[in-house]
Amino acid sequence: MNEAGDAQDGELRALQAALAAEHAAVYGYGVVGGRVARERRTEARTAYDAHRARRDALARAVRDTGGTPVAAAAGYALPFPVPDAAAAVRLAAELESRVAGVYADLVRASTGERRRGAAEAMREAAVRSVRWSGESVAFPGLAERGGTASGTPAPSA
């Protein structure tokens, strides 16, 4: 395969990974919304809506690139139990951190307007992660990658 074909395949793989991460985030925010304290429900709903919009845009981008969008799993294994509001806040921060990581991959794999959009999505996820966790990292989407084997919760069987 030529260099242009390799780059296009890499971009499509990164788009699919970002789409899969958004599917997982939408699922995860369903859990967050059911457990988070009343005073943070609006924040959870806003994040949920943002991830749904990004998911839909990524599905279109995958189709525009000639691919078939990866489907959402029926369910996802959460990284830890979420029995209460405190755990829901930790889950929201973790979801955003993981999404930022896959968008960092899409930034690396793309160019032009798609790269700008991926960078914006990465920034938004990093800001939401900080809001949920109260902590930040120097390079959102990059530092977190060292500590996780995967950028998204695993689909459950």
Coordinates of C-alpha atoms in Angstrom, one line a residue:
M1 CA 0.0 0.0 0.0
N2 CA 1.3 3.5 -0.7
E3 CA 1.9 6.2 1.9
A4 CA -1.4 8.0 1.2
G5 CA -3.3 4.8 1.6
D6 CA -1.6 4.0 4.8
A7 CA -2.4 7.5 6.1
Q8 CA -6.1 7.1 5.1
D9 CA -6.3 3.7 6.8
G10 CA -4.7 5.2 9.9
E11 CA -7.2 8.0 9.9
L12 CA -10.1 5.7 9.5
R13 CA -8.9 3.5 12.3
A14 CA -8.5 6.6 14.5
L15 CA -12.0 7.7 13.5
Q16 CA -13.5 4.3 14.4
A17 CA -11.7 4.3 17.8
A18 CA -13.0 7.8 18.5
L19 CA -16.5 6.6 17.5
A20 CA -16.2 3.6 19.8
A21 CA -15.1 5.8 22.7
E22 CA -18.0 8.1 22.1
H23 CA -20.4 5.1 22.2
A24 CA -18.8 4.1 25.5
A25 CA -19.1 7.6 26.9
V26 CA -22.8 7.9 26.0
Y27 CA -23.4 4.6 27.8
G28 CA -21.2 5.6 30.7
Y29 CA -23.0 8.9 31.1
G30 CA -26.3 7.0 31.3
V31 CA -24.8 5.4 34.5
V32 CA -23.4 8.7 35.7
G33 CA -26.8 10.5 35.2
G34 CA -28.5 7.8 37.3
R35 CA -26.2 8.1 40.2
V36 CA -24.8 11.7 40.3
A37 CA -26.0 14.1 42.9
R38 CA -28.8 16.5 41.9
E39 CA -26.5 19.6 41.8
R40 CA -24.4 17.9 39.0
R41 CA -27.2 16.5 36.9
T42 CA -27.2 19.4 34.5
E43 CA -23.5 19.0 34.0
A44 CA -23.9 15.3 33.4
R45 CA -26.7 15.9 30.9
T46 CA -24.7 18.6 29.0
A47 CA -21.8 16.1 28.7
Y48 CA -24.1 13.3 27.6
D49 CA -25.5 15.6 24.9
A50 CA -22.0 16.6 23.8
H51 CA -20.9 13.0 23.4
R52 CA -24.1 12.1 21.5
A53 CA -23.4 14.9 19.1
R54 CA -19.7 13.9 18.7
R55 CA -20.8 10.3 18.2
D56 CA -23.2 11.2 15.4
A57 CA -20.6 13.5 13.7
L58 CA -18.0 10.7 13.9
A59 CA -20.4 8.2 12.3
R60 CA -20.8 10.6 9.4
A61 CA -17.0 11.1 9.1
V62 CA -16.5 7.4 9.0
R63 CA -19.0 7.0 6.2
D64 CA -17.5 10.0 4.4
T65 CA -14.1 8.2 4.6
G66 CA -15.6 5.1 3.0
G67 CA -16.0 3.0 6.2
T68 CA -18.9 1.5 8.0
P69 CA -19.3 3.0 11.4
V70 CA -18.6 0.7 14.3
A71 CA -21.8 -0.1 16.2
A72 CA -22.3 0.5 19.8
A73 CA -22.1 -2.5 22.1
A74 CA -25.2 -3.7 23.9
G75 CA -23.4 -2.9 27.2
Y76 CA -20.0 -1.9 28.5
A77 CA -17.9 -3.1 31.4
L78 CA -17.3 -0.1 33.7
P79 CA -13.8 0.4 35.0
F80 CA -15.1 0.1 38.6
P81 CA -18.5 -0.2 40.5
V82 CA -20.6 2.9 40.5
P83 CA -22.9 2.5 43.6
D84 CA -23.2 6.2 44.6
A85 CA -22.7 9.8 43.6
A86 CA -19.0 9.9 44.4
A87 CA -18.3 7.0 42.2
A88 CA -20.4 8.5 39.4
V89 CA -18.2 11.6 39.5
R90 CA -15.1 9.4 39.3
L91 CA -16.6 7.6 36.3
A92 CA -17.4 10.8 34.5
A93 CA -13.8 12.0 35.0
E94 CA -12.5 8.6 33.7
L95 CA -14.8 8.6 30.7
E96 CA -13.5 12.1 29.7
S97 CA -9.9 11.1 30.2
R98 CA -10.3 8.1 28.0
V99 CA -12.1 10.1 25.3
A100 CA -9.4 12.7 25.4
G101 CA -6.9 9.9 24.7
V102 CA -8.6 8.6 21.6
Y103 CA -9.0 12.1 20.3
A104 CA -5.2 12.6 20.8
D105 CA -4.8 9.6 18.5
L106 CA -7.2 11.2 15.9
V107 CA -5.2 14.4 16.0
R108 CA -2.0 12.5 15.2
A109 CA -3.7 10.5 12.4
S110 CA -5.5 13.4 10.6
T111 CA -4.9 16.7 8.9
G112 CA -6.7 19.9 8.2
E113 CA -10.2 20.5 9.4
R114 CA -10.6 17.0 10.9
R115 CA -7.4 17.5 12.9
R116 CA -8.8 20.9 14.2
G117 CA -12.1 19.2 15.2
A118 CA -10.3 16.4 16.9
A119 CA -8.1 18.8 18.9
E120 CA -11.2 20.7 19.9
A121 CA -12.9 17.5 21.0
M122 CA -9.8 16.6 23.0
R123 CA -9.7 20.0 24.7
E124 CA -13.4 19.7 25.6
A125 CA -13.0 16.3 27.1
A126 CA -9.9 17.4 29.0
V127 CA -11.8 20.4 30.4
R128 CA -14.8 18.2 31.4
S129 CA -12.3 15.7 33.0
V130 CA -10.8 18.5 35.1
R131 CA -14.3 19.8 36.1
W132 CA -15.3 16.3 37.3
S133 CA -12.0 15.3 39.0
G134 CA -10.7 18.6 40.2
E135 CA -7.3 17.5 38.8
S136 CA -5.5 18.3 35.6
V137 CA -2.5 16.9 33.6
A138 CA 0.1 18.8 31.6
F139 CA -0.8 17.1 28.3
P140 CA -4.4 15.9 28.2
G141 CA -5.0 12.8 26.2
L142 CA -1.3 11.8 26.3
A143 CA -0.3 11.3 29.9
E144 CA -3.3 9.2 30.7
R145 CA -2.4 6.8 27.9
G146 CA 0.5 5.4 29.8
G147 CA -1.7 4.2 32.6
T148 CA -4.5 2.5 30.7
A149 CA -4.4 -0.4 28.3
S150 CA -7.4 0.8 26.4
G151 CA -9.0 4.1 25.6
T152 CA -12.6 2.9 26.2
P153 CA -14.5 0.6 28.5
A154 CA -14.7 -2.9 27.2
P155 CA -17.9 -4.1 25.7
S156 CA -19.5 -6.7 27.9
A157 CA -20.7 -10.0 26.5

